[in-house]
PDB file of C-alpha atoms in Angstrom:
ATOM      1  CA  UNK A   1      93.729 326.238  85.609  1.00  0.00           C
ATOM      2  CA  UNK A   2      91.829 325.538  88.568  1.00  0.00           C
ATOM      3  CA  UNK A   3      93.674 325.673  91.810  1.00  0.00           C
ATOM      4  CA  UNK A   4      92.586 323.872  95.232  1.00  0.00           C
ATOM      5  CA  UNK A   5      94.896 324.854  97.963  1.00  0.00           C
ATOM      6  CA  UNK A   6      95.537 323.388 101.582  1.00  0.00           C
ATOM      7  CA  UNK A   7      96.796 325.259 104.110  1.00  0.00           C
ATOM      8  CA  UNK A   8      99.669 323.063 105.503  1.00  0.00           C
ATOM      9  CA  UNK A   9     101.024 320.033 103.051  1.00  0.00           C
ATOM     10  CA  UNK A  10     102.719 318.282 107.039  1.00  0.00           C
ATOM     11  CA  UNK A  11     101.448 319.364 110.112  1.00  0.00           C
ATOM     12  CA  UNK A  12     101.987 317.559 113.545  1.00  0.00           C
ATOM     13  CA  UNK A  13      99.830 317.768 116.470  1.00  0.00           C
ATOM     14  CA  UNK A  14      99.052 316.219 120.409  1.00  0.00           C
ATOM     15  CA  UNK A  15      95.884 314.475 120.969  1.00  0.00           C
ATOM     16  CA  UNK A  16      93.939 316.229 122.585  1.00  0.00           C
ATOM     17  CA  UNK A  17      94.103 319.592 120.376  1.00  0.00           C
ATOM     18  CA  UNK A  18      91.723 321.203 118.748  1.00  0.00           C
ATOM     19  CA  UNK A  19      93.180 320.878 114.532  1.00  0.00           C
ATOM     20  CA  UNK A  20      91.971 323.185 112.047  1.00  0.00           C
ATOM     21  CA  UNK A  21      92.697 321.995 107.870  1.00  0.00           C
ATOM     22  CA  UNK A  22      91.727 324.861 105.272  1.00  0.00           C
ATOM     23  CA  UNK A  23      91.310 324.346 101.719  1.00  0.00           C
ATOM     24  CA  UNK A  24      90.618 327.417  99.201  1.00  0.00           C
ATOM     25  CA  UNK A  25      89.595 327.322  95.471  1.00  0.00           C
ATOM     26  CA  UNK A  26      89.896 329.908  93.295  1.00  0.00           C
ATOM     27  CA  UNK A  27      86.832 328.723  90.495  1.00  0.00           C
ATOM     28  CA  UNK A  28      84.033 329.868  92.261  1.00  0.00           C
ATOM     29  CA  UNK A  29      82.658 325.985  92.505  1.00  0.00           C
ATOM     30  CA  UNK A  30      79.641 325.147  94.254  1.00  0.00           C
ATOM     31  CA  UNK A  31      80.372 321.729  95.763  1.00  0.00           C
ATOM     32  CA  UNK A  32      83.625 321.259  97.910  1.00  0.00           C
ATOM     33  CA  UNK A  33      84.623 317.865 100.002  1.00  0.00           C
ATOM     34  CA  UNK A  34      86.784 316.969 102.570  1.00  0.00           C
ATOM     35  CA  UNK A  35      88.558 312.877 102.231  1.00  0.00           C
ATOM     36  CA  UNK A  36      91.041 311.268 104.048  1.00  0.00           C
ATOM     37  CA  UNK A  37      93.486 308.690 102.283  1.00  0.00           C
ATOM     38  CA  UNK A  38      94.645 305.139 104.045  1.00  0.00           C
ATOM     39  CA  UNK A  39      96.430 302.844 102.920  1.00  0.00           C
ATOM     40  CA  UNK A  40      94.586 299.588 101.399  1.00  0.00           C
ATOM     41  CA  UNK A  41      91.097 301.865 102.586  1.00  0.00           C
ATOM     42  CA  UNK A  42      91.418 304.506  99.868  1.00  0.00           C
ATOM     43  CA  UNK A  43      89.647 307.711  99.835  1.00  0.00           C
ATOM     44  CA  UNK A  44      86.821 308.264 102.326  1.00  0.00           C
ATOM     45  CA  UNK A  45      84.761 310.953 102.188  1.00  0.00           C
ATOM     46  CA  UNK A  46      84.502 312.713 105.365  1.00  0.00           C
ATOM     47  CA  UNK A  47      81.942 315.667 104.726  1.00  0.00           C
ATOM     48  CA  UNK A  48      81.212 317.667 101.974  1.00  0.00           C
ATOM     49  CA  UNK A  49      79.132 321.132 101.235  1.00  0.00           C
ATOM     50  CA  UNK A  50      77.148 322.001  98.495  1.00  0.00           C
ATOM     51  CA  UNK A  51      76.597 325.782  99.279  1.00  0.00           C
ATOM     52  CA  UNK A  52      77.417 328.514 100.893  1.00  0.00           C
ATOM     53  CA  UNK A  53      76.986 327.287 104.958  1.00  0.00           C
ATOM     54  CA  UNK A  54      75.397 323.941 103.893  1.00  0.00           C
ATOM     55  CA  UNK A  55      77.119 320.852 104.874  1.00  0.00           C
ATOM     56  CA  UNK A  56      76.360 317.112 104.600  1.00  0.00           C
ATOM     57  CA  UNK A  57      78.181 314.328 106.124  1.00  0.00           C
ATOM     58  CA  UNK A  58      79.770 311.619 104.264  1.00  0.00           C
ATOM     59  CA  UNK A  59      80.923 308.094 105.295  1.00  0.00           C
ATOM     60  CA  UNK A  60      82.565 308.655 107.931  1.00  0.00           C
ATOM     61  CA  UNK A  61      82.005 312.014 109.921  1.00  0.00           C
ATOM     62  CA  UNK A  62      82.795 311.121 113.275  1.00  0.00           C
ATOM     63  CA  UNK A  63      85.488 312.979 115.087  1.00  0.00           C
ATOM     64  CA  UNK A  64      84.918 316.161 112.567  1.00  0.00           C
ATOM     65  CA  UNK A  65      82.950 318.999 112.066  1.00  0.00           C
ATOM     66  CA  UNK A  66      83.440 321.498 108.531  1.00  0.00           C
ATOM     67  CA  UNK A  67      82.784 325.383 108.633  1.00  0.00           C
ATOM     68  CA  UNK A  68      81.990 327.156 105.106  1.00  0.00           C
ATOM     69  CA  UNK A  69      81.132 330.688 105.830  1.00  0.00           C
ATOM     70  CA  UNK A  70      82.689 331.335 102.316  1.00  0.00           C
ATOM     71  CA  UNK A  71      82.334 330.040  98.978  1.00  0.00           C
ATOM     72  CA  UNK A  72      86.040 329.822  98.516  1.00  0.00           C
ATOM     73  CA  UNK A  73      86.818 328.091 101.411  1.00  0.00           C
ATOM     74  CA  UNK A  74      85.948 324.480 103.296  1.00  0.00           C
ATOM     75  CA  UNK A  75      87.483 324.394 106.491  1.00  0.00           C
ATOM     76  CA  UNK A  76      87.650 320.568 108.540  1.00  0.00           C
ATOM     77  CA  UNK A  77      87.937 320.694 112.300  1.00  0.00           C
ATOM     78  CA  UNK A  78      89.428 317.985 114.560  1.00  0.00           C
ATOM     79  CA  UNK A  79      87.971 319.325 117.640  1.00  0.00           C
ATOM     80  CA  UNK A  80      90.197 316.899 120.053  1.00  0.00           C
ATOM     81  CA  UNK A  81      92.467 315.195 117.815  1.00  0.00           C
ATOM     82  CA  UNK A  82      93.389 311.404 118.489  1.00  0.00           C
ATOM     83  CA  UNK A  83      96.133 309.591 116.995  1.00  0.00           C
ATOM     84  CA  UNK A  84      93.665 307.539 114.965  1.00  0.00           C
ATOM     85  CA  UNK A  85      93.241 310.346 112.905  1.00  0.00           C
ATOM     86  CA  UNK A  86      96.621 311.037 111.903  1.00  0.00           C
ATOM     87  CA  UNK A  87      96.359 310.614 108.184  1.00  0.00           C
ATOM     88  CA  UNK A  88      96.603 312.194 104.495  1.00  0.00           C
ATOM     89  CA  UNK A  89      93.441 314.480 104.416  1.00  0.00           C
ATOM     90  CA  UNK A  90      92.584 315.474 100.932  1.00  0.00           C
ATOM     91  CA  UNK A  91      90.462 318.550  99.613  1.00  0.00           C
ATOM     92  CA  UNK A  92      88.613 318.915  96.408  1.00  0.00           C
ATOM     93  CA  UNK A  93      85.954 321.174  94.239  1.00  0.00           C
ATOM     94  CA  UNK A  94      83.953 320.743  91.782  1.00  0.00           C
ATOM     95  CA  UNK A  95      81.589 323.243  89.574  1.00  0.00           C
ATOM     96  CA  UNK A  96      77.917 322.253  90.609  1.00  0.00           C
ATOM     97  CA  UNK A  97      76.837 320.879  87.184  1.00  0.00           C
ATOM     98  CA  UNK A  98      79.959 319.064  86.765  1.00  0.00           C
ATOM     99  CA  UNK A  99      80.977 315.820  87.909  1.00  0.00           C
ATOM    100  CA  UNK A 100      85.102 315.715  87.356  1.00  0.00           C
ATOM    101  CA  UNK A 101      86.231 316.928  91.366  1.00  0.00           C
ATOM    102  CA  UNK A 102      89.486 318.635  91.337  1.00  0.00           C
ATOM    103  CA  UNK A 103      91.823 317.895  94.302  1.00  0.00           C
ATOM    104  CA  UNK A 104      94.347 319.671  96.120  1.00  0.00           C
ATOM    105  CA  UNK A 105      97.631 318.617  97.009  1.00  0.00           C
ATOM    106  CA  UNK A 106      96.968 317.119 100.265  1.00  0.00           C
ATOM    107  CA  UNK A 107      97.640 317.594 103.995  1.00  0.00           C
ATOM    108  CA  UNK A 108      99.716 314.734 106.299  1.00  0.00           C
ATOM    109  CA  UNK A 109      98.792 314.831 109.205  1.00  0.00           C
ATOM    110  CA  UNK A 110     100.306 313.078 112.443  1.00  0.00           C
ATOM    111  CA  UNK A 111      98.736 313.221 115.605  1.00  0.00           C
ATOM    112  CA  UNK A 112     100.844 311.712 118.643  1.00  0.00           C
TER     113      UNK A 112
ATOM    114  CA  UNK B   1      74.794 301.946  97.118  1.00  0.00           C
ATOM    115  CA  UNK B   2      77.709 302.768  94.698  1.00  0.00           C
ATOM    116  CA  UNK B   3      80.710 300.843  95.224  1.00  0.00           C
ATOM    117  CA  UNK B   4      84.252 300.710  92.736  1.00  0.00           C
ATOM    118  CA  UNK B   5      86.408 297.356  93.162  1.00  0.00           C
ATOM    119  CA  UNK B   6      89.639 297.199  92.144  1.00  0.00           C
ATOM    120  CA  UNK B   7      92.182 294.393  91.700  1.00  0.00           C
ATOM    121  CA  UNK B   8      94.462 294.026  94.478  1.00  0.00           C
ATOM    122  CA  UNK B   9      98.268 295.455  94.250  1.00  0.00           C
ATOM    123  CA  UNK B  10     100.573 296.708  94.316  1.00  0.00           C
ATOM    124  CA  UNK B  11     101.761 296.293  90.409  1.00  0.00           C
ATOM    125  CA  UNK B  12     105.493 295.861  89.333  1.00  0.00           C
ATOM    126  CA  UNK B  13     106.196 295.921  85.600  1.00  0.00           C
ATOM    127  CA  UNK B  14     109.306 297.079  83.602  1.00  0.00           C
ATOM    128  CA  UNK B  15     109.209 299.802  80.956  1.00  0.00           C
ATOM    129  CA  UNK B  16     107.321 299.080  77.663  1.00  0.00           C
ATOM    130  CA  UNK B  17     105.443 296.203  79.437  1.00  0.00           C
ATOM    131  CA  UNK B  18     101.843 296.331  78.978  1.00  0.00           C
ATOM    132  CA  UNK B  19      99.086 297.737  81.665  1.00  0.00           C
ATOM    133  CA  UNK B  20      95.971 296.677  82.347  1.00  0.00           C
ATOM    134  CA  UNK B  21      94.516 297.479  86.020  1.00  0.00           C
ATOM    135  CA  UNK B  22      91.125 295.882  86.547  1.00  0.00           C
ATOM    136  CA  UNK B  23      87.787 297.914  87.842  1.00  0.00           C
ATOM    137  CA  UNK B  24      84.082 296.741  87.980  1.00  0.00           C
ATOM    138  CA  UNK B  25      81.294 298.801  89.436  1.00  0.00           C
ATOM    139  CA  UNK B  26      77.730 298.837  90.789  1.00  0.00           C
ATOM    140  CA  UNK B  27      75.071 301.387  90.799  1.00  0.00           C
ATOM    141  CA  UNK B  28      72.069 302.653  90.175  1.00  0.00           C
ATOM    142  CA  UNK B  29      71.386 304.514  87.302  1.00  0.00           C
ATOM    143  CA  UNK B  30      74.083 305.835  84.710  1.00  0.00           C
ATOM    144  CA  UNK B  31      77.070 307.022  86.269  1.00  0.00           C
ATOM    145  CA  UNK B  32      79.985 308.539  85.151  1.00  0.00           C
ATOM    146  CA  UNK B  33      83.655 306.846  85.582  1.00  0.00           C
ATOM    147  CA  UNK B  34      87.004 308.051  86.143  1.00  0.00           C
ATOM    148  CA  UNK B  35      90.322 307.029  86.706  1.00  0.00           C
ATOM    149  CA  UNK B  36      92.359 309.100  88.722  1.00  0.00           C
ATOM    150  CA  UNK B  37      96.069 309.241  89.686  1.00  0.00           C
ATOM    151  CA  UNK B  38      98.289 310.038  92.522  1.00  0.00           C
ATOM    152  CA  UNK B  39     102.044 310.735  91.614  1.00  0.00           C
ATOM    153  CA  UNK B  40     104.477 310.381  94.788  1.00  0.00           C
ATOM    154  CA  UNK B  41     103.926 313.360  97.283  1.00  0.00           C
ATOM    155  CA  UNK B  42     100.819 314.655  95.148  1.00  0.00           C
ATOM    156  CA  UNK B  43      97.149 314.650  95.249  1.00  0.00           C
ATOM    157  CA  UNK B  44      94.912 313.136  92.973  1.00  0.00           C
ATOM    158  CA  UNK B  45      94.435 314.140  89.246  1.00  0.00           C
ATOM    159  CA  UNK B  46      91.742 313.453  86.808  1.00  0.00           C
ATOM    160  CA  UNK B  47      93.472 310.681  84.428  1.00  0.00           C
ATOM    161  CA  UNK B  48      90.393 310.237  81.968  1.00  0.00           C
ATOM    162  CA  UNK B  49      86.899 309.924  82.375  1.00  0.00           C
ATOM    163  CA  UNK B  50      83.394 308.675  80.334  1.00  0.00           C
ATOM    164  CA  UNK B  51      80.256 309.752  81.163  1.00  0.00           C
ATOM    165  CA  UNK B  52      78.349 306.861  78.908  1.00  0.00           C
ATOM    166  CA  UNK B  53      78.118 303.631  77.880  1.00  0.00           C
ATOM    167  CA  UNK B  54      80.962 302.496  75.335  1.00  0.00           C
ATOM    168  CA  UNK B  55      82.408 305.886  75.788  1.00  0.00           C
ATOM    169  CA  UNK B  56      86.592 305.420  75.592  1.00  0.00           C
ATOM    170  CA  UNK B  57      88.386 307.937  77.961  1.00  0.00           C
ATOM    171  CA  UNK B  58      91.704 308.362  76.942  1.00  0.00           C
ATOM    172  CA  UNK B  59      95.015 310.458  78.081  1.00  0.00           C
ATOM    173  CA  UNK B  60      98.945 310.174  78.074  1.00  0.00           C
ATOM    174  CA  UNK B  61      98.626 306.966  76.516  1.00  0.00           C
ATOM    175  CA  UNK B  62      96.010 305.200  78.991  1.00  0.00           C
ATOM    176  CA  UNK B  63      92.603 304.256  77.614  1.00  0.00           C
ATOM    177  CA  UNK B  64      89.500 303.030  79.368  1.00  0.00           C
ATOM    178  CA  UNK B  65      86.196 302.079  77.990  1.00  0.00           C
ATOM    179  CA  UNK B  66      82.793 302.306  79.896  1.00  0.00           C
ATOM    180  CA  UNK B  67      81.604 298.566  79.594  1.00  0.00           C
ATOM    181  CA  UNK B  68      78.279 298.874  80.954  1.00  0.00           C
ATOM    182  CA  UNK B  69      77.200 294.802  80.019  1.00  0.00           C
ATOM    183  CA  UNK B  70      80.122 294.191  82.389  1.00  0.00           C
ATOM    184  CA  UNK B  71      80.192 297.243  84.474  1.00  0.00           C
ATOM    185  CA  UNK B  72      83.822 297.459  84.208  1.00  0.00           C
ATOM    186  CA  UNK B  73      86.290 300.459  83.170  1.00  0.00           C
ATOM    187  CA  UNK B  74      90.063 298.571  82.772  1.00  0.00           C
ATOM    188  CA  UNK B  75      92.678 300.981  82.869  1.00  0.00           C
ATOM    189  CA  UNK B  76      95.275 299.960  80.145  1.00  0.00           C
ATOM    190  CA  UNK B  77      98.337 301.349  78.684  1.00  0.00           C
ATOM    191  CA  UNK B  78     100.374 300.060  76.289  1.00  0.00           C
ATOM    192  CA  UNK B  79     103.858 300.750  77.251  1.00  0.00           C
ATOM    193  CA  UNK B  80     104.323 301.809  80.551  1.00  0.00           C
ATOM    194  CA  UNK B  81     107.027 304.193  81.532  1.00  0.00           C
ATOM    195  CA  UNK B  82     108.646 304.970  85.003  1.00  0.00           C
ATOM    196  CA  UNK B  83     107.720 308.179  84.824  1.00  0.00           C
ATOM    197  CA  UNK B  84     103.804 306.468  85.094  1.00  0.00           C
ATOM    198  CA  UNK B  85     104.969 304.873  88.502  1.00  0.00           C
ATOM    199  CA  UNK B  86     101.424 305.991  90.991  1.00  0.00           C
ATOM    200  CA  UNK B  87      98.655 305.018  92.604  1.00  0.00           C
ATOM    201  CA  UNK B  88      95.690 304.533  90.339  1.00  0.00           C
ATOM    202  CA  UNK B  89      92.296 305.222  91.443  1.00  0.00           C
ATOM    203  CA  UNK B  90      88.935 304.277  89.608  1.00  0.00           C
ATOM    204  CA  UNK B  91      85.809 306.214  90.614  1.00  0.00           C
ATOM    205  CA  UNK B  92      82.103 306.687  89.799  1.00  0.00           C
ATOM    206  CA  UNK B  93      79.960 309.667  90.484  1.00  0.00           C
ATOM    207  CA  UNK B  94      76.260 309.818  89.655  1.00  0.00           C
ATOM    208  CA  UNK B  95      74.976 312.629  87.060  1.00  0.00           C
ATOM    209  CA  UNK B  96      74.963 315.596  89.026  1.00  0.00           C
ATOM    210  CA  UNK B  97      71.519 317.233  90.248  1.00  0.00           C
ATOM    211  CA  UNK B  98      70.800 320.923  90.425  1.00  0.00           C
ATOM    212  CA  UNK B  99      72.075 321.410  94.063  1.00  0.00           C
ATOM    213  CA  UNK B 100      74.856 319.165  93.438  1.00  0.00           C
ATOM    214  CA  UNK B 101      73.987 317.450  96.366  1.00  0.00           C
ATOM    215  CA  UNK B 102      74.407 313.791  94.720  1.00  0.00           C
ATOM    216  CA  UNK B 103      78.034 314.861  93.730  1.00  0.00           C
ATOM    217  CA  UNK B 104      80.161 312.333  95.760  1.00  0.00           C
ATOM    218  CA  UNK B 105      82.588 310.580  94.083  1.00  0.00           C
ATOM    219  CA  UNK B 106      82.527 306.773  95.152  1.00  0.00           C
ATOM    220  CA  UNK B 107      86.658 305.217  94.492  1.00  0.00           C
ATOM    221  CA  UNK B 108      88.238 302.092  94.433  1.00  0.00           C
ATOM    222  CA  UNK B 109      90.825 301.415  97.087  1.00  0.00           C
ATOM    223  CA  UNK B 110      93.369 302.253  94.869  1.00  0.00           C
ATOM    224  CA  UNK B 111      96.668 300.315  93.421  1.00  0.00           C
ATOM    225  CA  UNK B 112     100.544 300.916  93.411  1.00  0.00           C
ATOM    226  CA  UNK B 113     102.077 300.713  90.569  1.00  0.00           C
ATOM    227  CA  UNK B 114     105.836 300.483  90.192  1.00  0.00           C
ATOM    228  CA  UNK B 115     107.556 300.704  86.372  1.00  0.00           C
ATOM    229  CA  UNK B 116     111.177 299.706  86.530  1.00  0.00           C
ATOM    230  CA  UNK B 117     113.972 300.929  84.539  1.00  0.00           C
TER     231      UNK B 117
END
């Protein structure tokens, strides 16, 4: 089975801080994304990164930056986080010649 | 651009009622379309999916089939069970390119749906 992981499922911060999420795969895919969830907005995609340091920005990048160094492993930074960006951020994967994206199991986070 | 609309929720039914949750599309081209789902404290899994015109996805019970005259892909069930209580998502993604670099998924806003005992 494949398996996207996220490195905190809650995680509470100040504004202000500097907020690392981590997400990890284990099927050697290509493409990996970063989303956040709101409700009545749905998912948004944030950024996402079809390679090995390549990166491409999605609807709505501002306020984040992404770091993949490798394969495995998609990392979205909040460099000063504000409370508008407290949210459900959701990870996901996807083989490159594939189109079904395979999610992981979320991280809440609350900035105050 | 791509763009998924969905009907507007949340949904309340009682077990054994019938399902049907409403999704048109546009785009360009001939995109694939999904329907994901979101169980309480989860993140989102692949429901069922069809990758061409009058394709039928189907899984646990839900069926969907890619209208492309309409360009809608209706989410239906025919006995609902609380155990299906979630938030449905529909979604499109265009056929993936070498790089992968067209690979977003475009969703719906999504829709709550509530089965009662």
């Amino acid at each position: 089975d494949v398996k996207v992981t996220q490195s905190s499922r809650y995680l509470v911060k100040r504004t202000g801080e500097k907020v690392f999420l981590e997400c990890v795969q284990d099927m050697d895919h290509e493409n990996m994304f970063w989303y956040r969830q709101d409700p009545g907005l749905g998912l948004r995609l944030i950024y996402f990164s079809y390679d090995v340091k390549m990166k491409e920005k999605g609807d709505i990048p501002e306020g984040y930056s992404v770091s993949r160094e490798k394969k495995e492993r998609f990392s979205l930074i909040l460099e000063s986080a504000s409370t508008n960006q407290t949210s459900m951020y959701l990870c996901a994967s996807r083989p490159r010649s594939y189109n079904e994206q395979f999610f992981g199991p979320g991280t809440r986070l609350t900035v105050l | 651009g791509n763009s998924v609309t969905q009907m507007e929720g949340p949904v309340t039914l009682s077990e054994e009622a019938f399902l049907t949750i409403n999704c048109t599309y546009t785009a360009t081209g001939y995109p694939s379309l999904f329907w994901y789902v979101q169980y309480p404290g989860e993140g989102l899994q692949l429901l069922l999916k069809a990758t061409k015109a009058d394709d039928k996805g189907s899984n646990k019970g839900f069926e969907a089939t890619y209208r492309k005259e309409t360009t809608s892909f209706h989410l239906e069930k025919g006995s609902v069970q609380v155990s299906d209580s979630a938030v449905y998502f529909c979604a499109l993604s265009e056929p993936p390119n070498y790089t992968g670099a067209n690979s977003k998924l475009t969703f719906g806003k999504g829709i709550t749906l509530s089965v009662r005992p």
